[in-house]
Short mmCIF file of C-alpha atoms in Angstrom, two decimals:
data_model
loop_
_atom_site.label_atom_id
_atom_site.label_comp_id
_atom_site.label_asym_id
_atom_site.label_seq_id
_atom_site.Cartn_x
_atom_site.Cartn_y
_atom_site.Cartn_z
CA MET Z 672 47.66 -68.10 -6.78
CA SER Z 673 45.31 -65.37 -5.47
CA PRO Z 674 45.60 -64.41 -1.80
CA PRO Z 675 42.63 -66.03 -0.01
CA VAL Z 676 40.40 -63.26 1.39
CA ALA Z 677 38.64 -63.89 4.70
CA SER Z 678 34.91 -64.39 4.53
CA PRO Z 679 32.64 -62.25 6.75
CA GLY Z 680 32.91 -63.35 10.36
CA TRP Z 681 36.30 -65.03 9.90
CA SER Z 682 38.22 -64.90 13.19
CA ARG Z 683 41.65 -63.33 13.03
CA TRP Z 684 42.77 -65.80 15.70
CA LEU Z 685 42.82 -68.54 13.06
CA VAL Z 686 45.68 -66.80 11.25
CA PRO Z 687 48.41 -67.32 13.89
CA PRO Z 688 47.95 -71.15 13.83
CA ALA Z 689 48.42 -71.06 10.05
CA ALA Z 690 51.66 -69.17 10.53
CA LEU Z 691 52.70 -71.51 13.34
CA SER Z 692 52.39 -74.60 11.14
CA VAL Z 693 55.03 -73.14 8.82
CA HIS Z 694 57.29 -71.67 11.47
CA LEU Z 695 57.28 -74.77 13.65
CA SER Z 696 58.46 -76.73 10.61
CA ILE Z 697 61.22 -74.45 9.36
CA GLY Z 698 62.32 -73.95 12.98
CA GLN Z 699 63.97 -77.36 12.67
CA ALA Z 700 67.03 -75.37 11.56
CA TYR Z 701 67.72 -74.66 15.23
CA ALA Z 702 68.14 -78.39 15.88
CA TRP Z 703 70.99 -78.72 13.38
CA SER Z 704 73.56 -79.17 16.14
CA VAL Z 705 72.06 -82.62 16.86
CA PHE Z 706 73.22 -83.73 13.40
CA LYS Z 707 76.71 -82.25 13.71
CA PRO Z 708 78.49 -85.05 15.65
CA PRO Z 709 77.01 -87.90 13.53
CA LEU Z 710 77.90 -86.08 10.30
CA GLU Z 711 81.44 -85.39 11.53
CA SER Z 712 81.87 -89.07 12.35
CA ALA Z 713 80.15 -90.54 9.27
CA LEU Z 714 81.69 -88.20 6.69
CA ASP Z 715 84.95 -87.31 8.48
CA LEU Z 716 84.16 -83.60 8.80
CA SER Z 717 85.56 -80.91 11.10
CA GLY Z 718 83.31 -78.80 13.32
CA THR Z 719 83.59 -75.92 10.87
CA GLN Z 720 82.63 -78.16 7.93
CA SER Z 721 79.64 -79.70 9.69
CA ALA Z 722 78.36 -76.18 10.39
CA LEU Z 723 78.47 -75.23 6.69
CA PRO Z 724 75.00 -76.53 5.67
CA PHE Z 725 73.47 -74.55 8.54
CA GLN Z 726 75.46 -71.44 7.66
CA VAL Z 727 74.48 -71.63 3.98
CA ALA Z 728 70.83 -72.12 5.00
CA ILE Z 729 70.90 -68.96 7.12
CA VAL Z 730 72.63 -67.01 4.33
CA MET Z 731 69.97 -68.17 1.86
CA LEU Z 732 67.27 -67.35 4.39
CA GLY Z 733 68.35 -63.72 4.43
CA LEU Z 734 68.93 -63.46 0.69
CA SER Z 735 65.66 -65.15 -0.30
CA ALA Z 736 63.76 -63.03 2.22
CA ALA Z 737 65.38 -59.86 0.86
CA PHE Z 738 64.85 -60.63 -2.81
CA GLY Z 739 61.53 -62.40 -2.34
CA GLY Z 740 59.96 -59.93 0.08
CA THR Z 741 58.29 -57.91 -2.68
CA LEU Z 742 56.98 -61.10 -4.31
CA VAL Z 743 55.51 -62.21 -0.99
CA GLU Z 744 53.75 -58.83 -0.64
CA ARG Z 745 52.46 -59.05 -4.22
CA ASN Z 746 51.39 -62.72 -4.34
CA GLY Z 747 50.22 -63.14 -0.77
CA PRO Z 748 50.84 -65.58 2.08
CA ARG Z 749 49.40 -68.72 0.46
CA TRP Z 750 51.80 -68.48 -2.50
CA ALA Z 751 54.71 -67.85 -0.13
CA MET Z 752 53.84 -70.77 2.14
CA THR Z 753 53.57 -73.09 -0.86
CA VAL Z 754 57.01 -72.07 -2.13
CA ALA Z 755 58.41 -72.57 1.37
CA LEU Z 756 56.87 -76.04 1.62
CA VAL Z 757 58.34 -77.20 -1.70
CA CYS Z 758 61.83 -75.81 -1.09
CA PHE Z 759 62.19 -76.80 2.57
CA SER Z 760 60.99 -80.38 2.08
CA SER Z 761 63.00 -80.82 -1.13
CA GLY Z 762 66.09 -79.68 0.74
CA PHE Z 763 65.74 -82.59 3.15
CA LEU Z 764 65.20 -85.06 0.35
CA ILE Z 765 68.34 -83.87 -1.48
CA SER Z 766 70.27 -84.04 1.80
CA ALA Z 767 69.04 -87.60 2.33
CA LEU Z 768 70.49 -88.53 -1.05
CA GLY Z 769 73.75 -86.83 -0.13
CA ALA Z 770 74.04 -88.69 3.16
CA ALA Z 771 73.16 -92.03 1.56
CA THR Z 772 75.81 -91.60 -1.14
CA GLN Z 773 78.31 -89.89 1.21
CA GLN Z 774 78.31 -86.81 -1.01
CA TYR Z 775 78.76 -83.95 1.44
CA TRP Z 776 78.19 -81.30 -1.24
CA LEU Z 777 74.64 -82.59 -1.78
CA ILE Z 778 73.87 -81.95 1.89
CA VAL Z 779 75.19 -78.40 1.54
CA LEU Z 780 73.14 -77.97 -1.66
CA GLY Z 781 69.97 -79.53 -0.24
CA TYR Z 782 69.79 -78.35 3.35
CA GLY Z 783 71.76 -75.16 2.78
CA LEU Z 784 70.85 -73.77 -0.65
CA VAL Z 785 67.42 -75.22 -1.50
CA GLY Z 786 66.19 -75.59 2.08
CA GLY Z 787 67.51 -72.12 2.92
CA ILE Z 788 65.27 -70.58 0.26
CA GLY Z 789 62.34 -72.33 1.92
CA LEU Z 790 63.45 -70.91 5.27
CA GLY Z 791 63.53 -67.33 3.99
CA ILE Z 792 60.25 -67.34 2.09
CA GLY Z 793 58.52 -69.30 4.84
CA TYR Z 794 59.82 -67.02 7.56
CA ILE Z 795 58.43 -63.80 6.08
CA SER Z 796 55.30 -65.36 4.57
CA PRO Z 797 52.89 -64.51 7.44
CA VAL Z 798 54.49 -61.36 8.91
CA SER Z 799 52.79 -58.66 6.85
CA THR Z 800 49.45 -60.51 7.04
CA LEU Z 801 49.64 -60.80 10.82
CA ILE Z 802 50.44 -57.12 11.28
CA LYS Z 803 47.44 -56.24 9.11
CA TRP Z 804 45.19 -58.52 11.18
CA PHE Z 805 46.59 -57.21 14.51
CA PRO Z 806 47.54 -53.53 14.09
CA ASP Z 807 46.59 -52.97 17.73
CA ARG Z 808 49.07 -55.60 19.05
CA PRO Z 809 51.79 -56.15 16.42
CA GLY Z 810 54.42 -57.36 18.88
CA MET Z 811 52.14 -60.04 20.29
CA ALA Z 812 50.88 -61.13 16.86
CA THR Z 813 54.28 -61.56 15.24
CA GLY Z 814 55.56 -63.08 18.48
CA ILE Z 815 52.94 -65.83 18.37
CA ALA Z 816 53.93 -66.85 14.85
CA ILE Z 817 57.67 -66.32 15.04
CA MET Z 818 57.60 -68.19 18.35
CA GLY Z 819 57.08 -71.27 16.22
CA PHE Z 820 60.43 -70.81 14.51
CA GLY Z 821 62.12 -70.81 17.89
CA GLY Z 822 60.04 -73.72 19.14
CA GLY Z 823 60.61 -75.87 16.08
CA ALA Z 824 63.75 -77.34 17.57
CA LEU Z 825 61.87 -78.17 20.75
CA ILE Z 826 60.12 -80.81 18.66
CA ALA Z 827 62.87 -81.55 16.15
CA SER Z 828 65.78 -81.94 18.59
CA PRO Z 829 64.52 -84.93 20.62
CA LEU Z 830 62.82 -86.35 17.52
CA SER Z 831 66.06 -86.17 15.52
CA ALA Z 832 68.05 -87.68 18.38
CA GLN Z 833 65.55 -90.54 18.64
CA MET Z 834 65.68 -91.15 14.89
CA LEU Z 835 69.47 -91.28 14.90
CA GLU Z 836 69.35 -93.71 17.82
CA SER Z 837 66.78 -95.91 16.07
CA PHE Z 838 68.12 -95.70 12.51
CA GLY Z 839 71.78 -95.48 13.45
CA SER Z 840 74.19 -92.56 13.31
CA ASP Z 841 76.03 -93.78 10.21
CA ASN Z 842 75.42 -92.27 6.79
CA SER Z 843 72.41 -94.50 6.02
CA GLY Z 844 70.76 -93.69 9.36
CA ILE Z 845 71.31 -89.96 8.80
CA ALA Z 846 69.84 -90.30 5.28
CA LEU Z 847 66.70 -91.99 6.60
CA ALA Z 848 66.27 -89.32 9.28
CA PHE Z 849 66.52 -86.60 6.64
CA LEU Z 850 63.94 -88.41 4.51
CA VAL Z 851 61.42 -88.68 7.35
CA HIS Z 852 61.89 -85.01 8.18
CA GLY Z 853 61.22 -83.95 4.59
CA VAL Z 854 57.98 -85.89 4.26
CA THR Z 855 56.66 -84.99 7.71
CA TYR Z 856 57.24 -81.28 7.33
CA ALA Z 857 55.60 -81.24 3.89
CA VAL Z 858 52.37 -82.56 5.41
CA PHE Z 859 52.47 -80.21 8.40
CA MET Z 860 53.21 -77.07 6.35
CA ALA Z 861 50.31 -77.90 4.03
CA LEU Z 862 47.95 -77.13 6.94
CA GLY Z 863 49.13 -73.52 6.95
CA VAL Z 864 48.72 -73.23 3.19
CA LEU Z 865 45.07 -74.29 3.47
CA LEU Z 866 44.22 -72.21 6.54
CA VAL Z 867 45.79 -68.78 5.90
CA ARG Z 868 43.58 -65.77 4.97
CA VAL Z 869 44.07 -62.03 4.40
CA PRO Z 870 41.67 -59.41 5.83
CA ARG Z 871 38.90 -58.07 3.59
CA GLY Z 872 39.45 -54.38 4.37
CA GLU Z 873 41.84 -51.93 5.93
CA LYS Z 874 40.55 -52.62 9.44
CA PRO Z 875 40.91 -56.00 11.14
CA VAL Z 876 37.87 -58.04 12.03
CA GLU Z 877 38.41 -57.22 15.68
CA GLY Z 878 39.98 -54.10 17.17
CA GLY Z 879 39.56 -50.51 16.07
CA ALA Z 880 43.00 -49.54 14.76
CA SER Z 881 43.63 -49.40 11.04
CA ALA Z 882 46.57 -51.23 9.52
CA VAL Z 883 47.40 -48.16 7.44
CA ASP Z 884 47.29 -45.50 10.18
CA GLY Z 885 50.38 -43.37 10.85
CA VAL Z 886 53.72 -43.27 9.07
CA GLN Z 887 54.01 -45.11 5.75
CA VAL Z 888 57.36 -45.61 3.98
CA SER Z 889 58.05 -47.71 0.88
CA ALA Z 890 60.63 -50.49 0.98
CA ARG Z 891 62.74 -48.64 -1.58
CA ASP Z 892 62.89 -45.53 0.60
CA ALA Z 893 63.24 -47.44 3.87
CA VAL Z 894 66.59 -48.96 2.89
CA ARG Z 895 67.90 -45.45 2.23
CA THR Z 896 67.28 -44.31 5.80
CA PRO Z 897 69.78 -44.44 8.68
CA GLN Z 898 67.05 -46.02 10.81
CA PHE Z 899 67.00 -49.12 8.61
CA TRP Z 900 70.76 -49.60 8.84
CA CYS Z 901 70.81 -48.98 12.59
CA LEU Z 902 68.22 -51.74 12.97
CA TRP Z 903 70.28 -53.90 10.57
CA VAL Z 904 73.26 -53.62 12.93
CA VAL Z 905 71.05 -54.20 15.99
CA LEU Z 906 69.58 -57.39 14.55
CA CYS Z 907 72.92 -58.65 13.22
CA MET Z 908 74.68 -58.24 16.56
CA ASN Z 909 71.85 -59.78 18.58
CA VAL Z 910 71.56 -62.75 16.22
CA THR Z 911 75.33 -63.33 16.08
CA ALA Z 912 75.47 -63.53 19.87
CA GLY Z 913 72.61 -66.02 20.08
CA ILE Z 914 73.40 -68.19 17.09
CA GLY Z 915 76.97 -68.66 18.26
CA ILE Z 916 75.68 -70.70 21.19
CA LEU Z 917 72.71 -72.27 19.44
CA GLU Z 918 74.56 -73.75 16.45
CA LYS Z 919 77.11 -75.49 18.67
CA ALA Z 920 74.94 -76.01 21.75
CA ALA Z 921 75.19 -79.80 22.07
CA PRO Z 922 78.99 -80.11 21.76
CA MET Z 923 79.55 -76.87 23.70
CA ILE Z 924 77.90 -77.99 26.93
CA ARG Z 925 79.73 -81.32 26.70
CA ASP Z 926 83.06 -79.53 26.29
CA PHE Z 927 82.40 -77.14 29.18
CA PHE Z 928 81.90 -79.97 31.68
CA ALA Z 929 83.97 -82.76 30.10
CA ASP Z 930 86.68 -82.51 32.77
CA THR Z 931 84.32 -82.29 35.74
CA SER Z 932 82.87 -85.00 37.95
CA THR Z 933 79.50 -84.59 36.21
CA PRO Z 934 80.11 -84.77 32.44
CA VAL Z 935 77.17 -84.22 30.09
CA SER Z 936 75.93 -87.22 28.09
CA VAL Z 937 74.86 -87.12 24.45
CA SER Z 938 71.18 -87.42 25.37
CA ALA Z 939 71.49 -84.72 28.03
CA ALA Z 940 73.16 -82.44 25.49
CA ALA Z 941 70.20 -82.99 23.14
CA GLY Z 942 67.94 -82.10 26.06
CA PHE Z 943 69.93 -78.89 26.53
CA VAL Z 944 69.27 -78.02 22.87
CA ALA Z 945 65.57 -78.58 23.52
CA LEU Z 946 65.72 -76.30 26.57
CA LEU Z 947 67.38 -73.59 24.52
CA SER Z 948 64.61 -73.97 21.96
CA ALA Z 949 62.00 -73.56 24.68
CA ALA Z 950 63.71 -70.37 25.88
CA ASN Z 951 63.98 -69.16 22.29
CA MET Z 952 60.28 -69.84 21.80
CA ALA Z 953 59.18 -68.30 25.11
CA GLY Z 954 61.25 -65.20 24.44
CA ARG Z 955 59.56 -64.65 21.11
CA ILE Z 956 56.09 -64.38 22.56
CA GLY Z 957 57.01 -63.09 26.04
CA TRP Z 958 59.49 -60.35 25.20
CA SER Z 959 57.74 -59.24 22.00
CA SER Z 960 54.45 -58.87 23.89
CA THR Z 961 56.33 -56.90 26.56
CA SER Z 962 57.57 -54.57 23.82
CA ASP Z 963 53.95 -53.55 23.17
CA LEU Z 964 53.97 -52.15 26.72
CA ILE Z 965 57.48 -50.68 27.17
CA GLY Z 966 58.40 -49.83 23.56
CA ARG Z 967 60.76 -51.45 21.05
CA LYS Z 968 63.85 -49.39 21.85
CA ASN Z 969 63.64 -50.17 25.57
CA MET Z 970 63.15 -53.84 24.77
CA TYR Z 971 66.32 -53.93 22.68
CA ARG Z 972 68.21 -52.19 25.46
CA VAL Z 973 67.37 -55.22 27.57
CA TYR Z 974 68.29 -57.72 24.84
CA LEU Z 975 71.70 -56.21 24.15
CA GLY Z 976 72.71 -54.91 27.58
CA ALA Z 977 71.58 -57.85 29.69
CA GLY Z 978 72.77 -60.25 26.95
CA ALA Z 979 76.32 -58.91 27.29
CA LEU Z 980 76.11 -59.46 31.05
CA MET Z 981 75.00 -63.08 30.57
CA TYR Z 982 77.96 -63.76 28.26
CA ALA Z 983 80.32 -62.24 30.83
CA LEU Z 984 78.95 -64.51 33.56
CA ILE Z 985 79.42 -67.62 31.38
CA ALA Z 986 82.96 -66.58 30.43
CA LEU Z 987 83.94 -65.97 34.07
CA PHE Z 988 82.02 -68.63 36.00
CA GLY Z 989 80.25 -70.92 33.52
CA ASP Z 990 82.57 -73.93 33.86
CA SER Z 991 82.28 -73.93 37.66
CA SER Z 992 78.49 -74.06 37.83
CA LYS Z 993 76.28 -76.06 35.51
CA PRO Z 994 73.06 -74.30 36.67
CA LEU Z 995 74.66 -70.90 36.03
CA PHE Z 996 75.82 -71.93 32.55
CA ILE Z 997 72.37 -73.27 31.64
CA LEU Z 998 70.52 -70.27 33.11
CA CYS Z 999 72.67 -67.70 31.30
CA ALA Z 1000 72.41 -69.61 28.03
CA LEU Z 1001 68.62 -69.78 28.39
CA VAL Z 1002 68.42 -66.01 28.98
CA ILE Z 1003 70.66 -65.30 25.97
CA LEU Z 1004 68.48 -67.51 23.76
CA SER Z 1005 65.28 -65.88 25.05
CA PHE Z 1006 66.74 -62.50 24.04
CA TYR Z 1007 67.80 -63.95 20.71
CA GLY Z 1008 64.28 -65.17 20.00
CA GLY Z 1009 62.68 -62.03 21.37
CA GLY Z 1010 64.82 -59.91 19.06
CA PHE Z 1011 63.47 -61.74 16.02
CA ALA Z 1012 59.86 -61.40 17.11
CA THR Z 1013 60.16 -57.73 18.08
CA ILE Z 1014 61.86 -56.50 14.91
CA PRO Z 1015 58.74 -56.61 12.65
CA ALA Z 1016 56.87 -54.43 15.15
CA TYR Z 1017 59.88 -52.08 15.38
CA LEU Z 1018 59.79 -51.78 11.58
CA LYS Z 1019 56.05 -51.18 11.65
CA ASP Z 1020 56.53 -48.37 14.21
CA LEU Z 1021 59.17 -46.67 12.06
CA PHE Z 1022 57.99 -47.38 8.50
CA GLY Z 1023 54.29 -48.34 8.78
CA THR Z 1024 52.54 -51.34 7.24
CA TYR Z 1025 52.62 -50.19 3.61
CA GLN Z 1026 55.45 -52.55 2.57
CA VAL Z 1027 56.53 -53.88 5.94
CA GLY Z 1028 56.90 -57.45 4.65
CA ALA Z 1029 59.33 -56.34 1.95
CA ILE Z 1030 61.25 -54.14 4.42
CA HIS Z 1031 61.43 -57.04 6.86
CA GLY Z 1032 62.76 -59.30 4.13
CA ARG Z 1033 65.53 -56.85 3.29
CA LEU Z 1034 66.44 -56.48 6.94
CA LEU Z 1035 66.89 -60.24 7.27
CA THR Z 1036 70.14 -59.95 5.31
CA ALA Z 1037 71.45 -59.10 8.78
CA TRP Z 1038 70.50 -62.65 9.76
CA SER Z 1039 72.43 -63.99 6.76
CA THR Z 1040 75.52 -62.13 7.91
CA ALA Z 1041 75.06 -63.30 11.48
CA GLY Z 1042 74.46 -66.87 10.31
CA VAL Z 1043 77.99 -66.89 8.94
CA LEU Z 1044 79.56 -64.72 11.64
CA GLY Z 1045 78.30 -66.46 14.79
CA PRO Z 1046 79.13 -70.09 13.91
CA LEU Z 1047 82.39 -69.01 12.22
CA ILE Z 1048 83.60 -67.16 15.31
CA VAL Z 1049 82.74 -69.99 17.71
CA ASN Z 1050 83.78 -72.95 15.52
CA TRP Z 1051 86.93 -71.43 14.02
CA ILE Z 1052 88.27 -70.24 17.37
CA ALA Z 1053 87.38 -73.57 19.04
CA ASP Z 1054 89.19 -75.49 16.27
CA ARG Z 1055 92.29 -73.27 16.61
CA GLN Z 1056 92.28 -73.57 20.41
CA GLU Z 1057 91.99 -77.33 20.15
CA GLU Z 1058 94.94 -77.43 17.76
CA ALA Z 1059 96.88 -75.42 20.34
CA GLY Z 1060 96.25 -78.16 22.91
CA LYS Z 1061 93.46 -76.49 24.87
CA HIS Z 1062 90.25 -78.22 25.87
CA GLY Z 1063 87.03 -77.77 27.81
CA ALA Z 1064 85.73 -74.26 28.53
CA SER Z 1065 88.99 -72.67 27.34
CA LEU Z 1066 87.92 -73.46 23.77
CA TYR Z 1067 85.27 -70.73 23.99
CA GLY Z 1068 86.65 -67.93 26.20
CA LEU Z 1069 87.84 -65.70 23.36
CA SER Z 1070 84.61 -66.25 21.41
CA PHE Z 1071 82.54 -65.03 24.34
CA VAL Z 1072 84.62 -61.88 24.75
CA ILE Z 1073 84.03 -61.10 21.06
CA MET Z 1074 80.28 -61.65 21.53
CA ILE Z 1075 80.23 -59.13 24.40
CA GLY Z 1076 81.87 -56.56 22.13
CA LEU Z 1077 79.37 -57.21 19.33
CA LEU Z 1078 76.44 -56.76 21.70
CA ALA Z 1079 77.91 -53.42 22.82
CA VAL Z 1080 78.03 -52.31 19.17
CA GLY Z 1081 74.38 -53.29 18.78
CA PHE Z 1082 73.45 -51.35 21.93
CA VAL Z 1083 74.97 -48.16 20.52
CA ALA Z 1084 73.19 -48.66 17.16
CA ASN Z 1085 69.84 -49.01 18.94
CA GLU Z 1086 70.44 -45.71 20.77
CA LEU Z 1087 70.91 -43.98 17.42
CA VAL Z 1088 67.42 -44.94 16.12
CA ARG Z 1089 65.18 -41.89 15.61
CA PRO Z 1090 61.78 -41.34 13.91
CA VAL Z 1091 61.87 -41.34 10.12
CA HIS Z 1092 62.23 -37.93 8.47
CA PRO Z 1093 58.93 -36.71 6.96
CA SER Z 1094 60.51 -36.49 3.51
CA ARG Z 1095 60.66 -40.30 3.36
CA ARG Z 1096 56.96 -40.76 4.09
CA VAL Z 1097 54.44 -41.63 1.41
CA PRO Z 1098 50.62 -41.74 1.54
CA ALA Z 1099 49.07 -45.08 2.47
CA PRO Z 1100 47.50 -47.06 -0.40
CA ARG Z 1101 44.23 -45.40 -1.37
CA LYS Z 1102 40.99 -47.10 -0.43
CA GLU Z 1103 39.98 -47.41 -4.10
CA THR Z 1104 43.17 -49.35 -4.79
CA ALA Z 1105 42.51 -51.72 -1.91
CA ASP Z 1106 38.93 -52.24 -3.09
CA ALA Z 1107 40.11 -52.95 -6.63
CA GLU Z 1108 42.62 -55.50 -5.37
CA ARG Z 1109 39.92 -57.26 -3.36
CA GLN Z 1110 37.67 -57.53 -6.40
CA HIS Z 1111 40.38 -59.62 -8.10
CA SER Z 1112 40.66 -61.95 -5.10
CA GLU Z 1113 38.32 -64.83 -4.62
CA PRO Z 1114 36.56 -64.93 -1.22
CA ALA Z 1115 37.37 -68.00 0.83
#
C-alpha cells in the first residue's frame, strides 16, 4: 500500500483530522475503568484481574510500536492506519465473544493482545507524518493528533455507561457493548485511512522550515544514547503516575468519598472519568503547544515537579475536599496527556526527523512498562489494604507516596538530558533519494 502523496495545493491542515479519527477511536482505552465493575460482577473477578486486559493492551501498545515503528516509517501512514483499524476493531469483536461465553481469557486475548497491537500501530501511525508537515510547530502538530487519544474516553466513557445501562451490565450486555464499539470504531477509523497524505517534498506546503534541518540520528543509534534512556525513564515515570489514577478512576473516587455525607454515584463516577479525559485531552494540545514556546525540558520540569505536588495534596487532603481531589486529579491527567504529546517533539529536537517515528515507537516501551506498573501498584496495594480491613481513602495512601517518588526519579532523569554527541549524527536523506521515493508513490 503506497503512501498517498499530497497533490499540489493540498492543505496540511487536513492531516490532523485524519490522525484524530484514529486517535479518538483508540483513545477508548482510557475508558476501560467503566467496564471494570460490570466485569468484576459478571465474571467474578478481582480489581487486579479486571485491570489485566487494559494492562496487556498497554504492554502490546508499547511492543507493537517498538517493533512496528520501522514498518510504519517504511510503509507509510495509510498502511499503519489500516492495520490499526483491523486489529483494534477485531479486538472488540473477540472480547464480545468472550463476554458472551463468559470466557475471560478471550477478553484478555481480544482487548489486550489483538486490540493492543492496534493501539500501538495506530498511535504512532501519524506522528512522523505530522512532524514532516509541521516542522515549524512540532509540539502543536503532534498535540492536536495525540489529543484525540486523550479525548477518546470523553466520548467512550458516557457512551459505554449508557450502553451498559441500556443493554444490561451482565455478560450479555457487556458483549453487546463490545460489539457496538468494534463496528463503530471500524467505520470512524476508515475516515482517517482515506484522508491521510504525506508531503510531496522536504518542505511543508506552508511554513519555511525544512523537515530535515538540523540534527539527524538513526533509530539504531538513538537507542544507544543516554539521552534516549533518560527520556525513557521520564516518560515511564510520568505515565505511571497518571495511569495509576486513570485506570481505576471510577472506583477510586467512589472509595474516597464512600464514608462521607456526599457519596459518589456510579453515573457521577463515569462523569469523573469523562472529566479526566477532557483534562487529558486539553493537556495534550495546551501543554505541548506551550512547549514550543518554553522548551521541552522546562515543560517536563512542570509535568514532574508540579505532578508530585498534586499527588501530595491528594494524599494529605483529598478525602476532606471533593473539589480539591477533582482539581488535583485533573491537573495530574493534564500533565499525563501533555507528556505524551510533548515527547515526539522532544525526540525531534534531540534526534531530528530522519527516523523519528521509529525512535518514538521504541520509546513507547516505557508506556508498556508503565501500563503494568501503574495499575499494578494501585490495584495490588488497594486489594491488600482491603484484605487488612481498611477502606475509603486509606486504600490508596501508600500508592500515592510511591507515585511521588517515581515522579522525583523522572525529574532527575529529565535534568540529565543533554544534546546528542556529534558522533551519533548522520546526514539527512539525500534529495535524490527523496525524489526517487516520490516517483514510486502515486499522487493522490
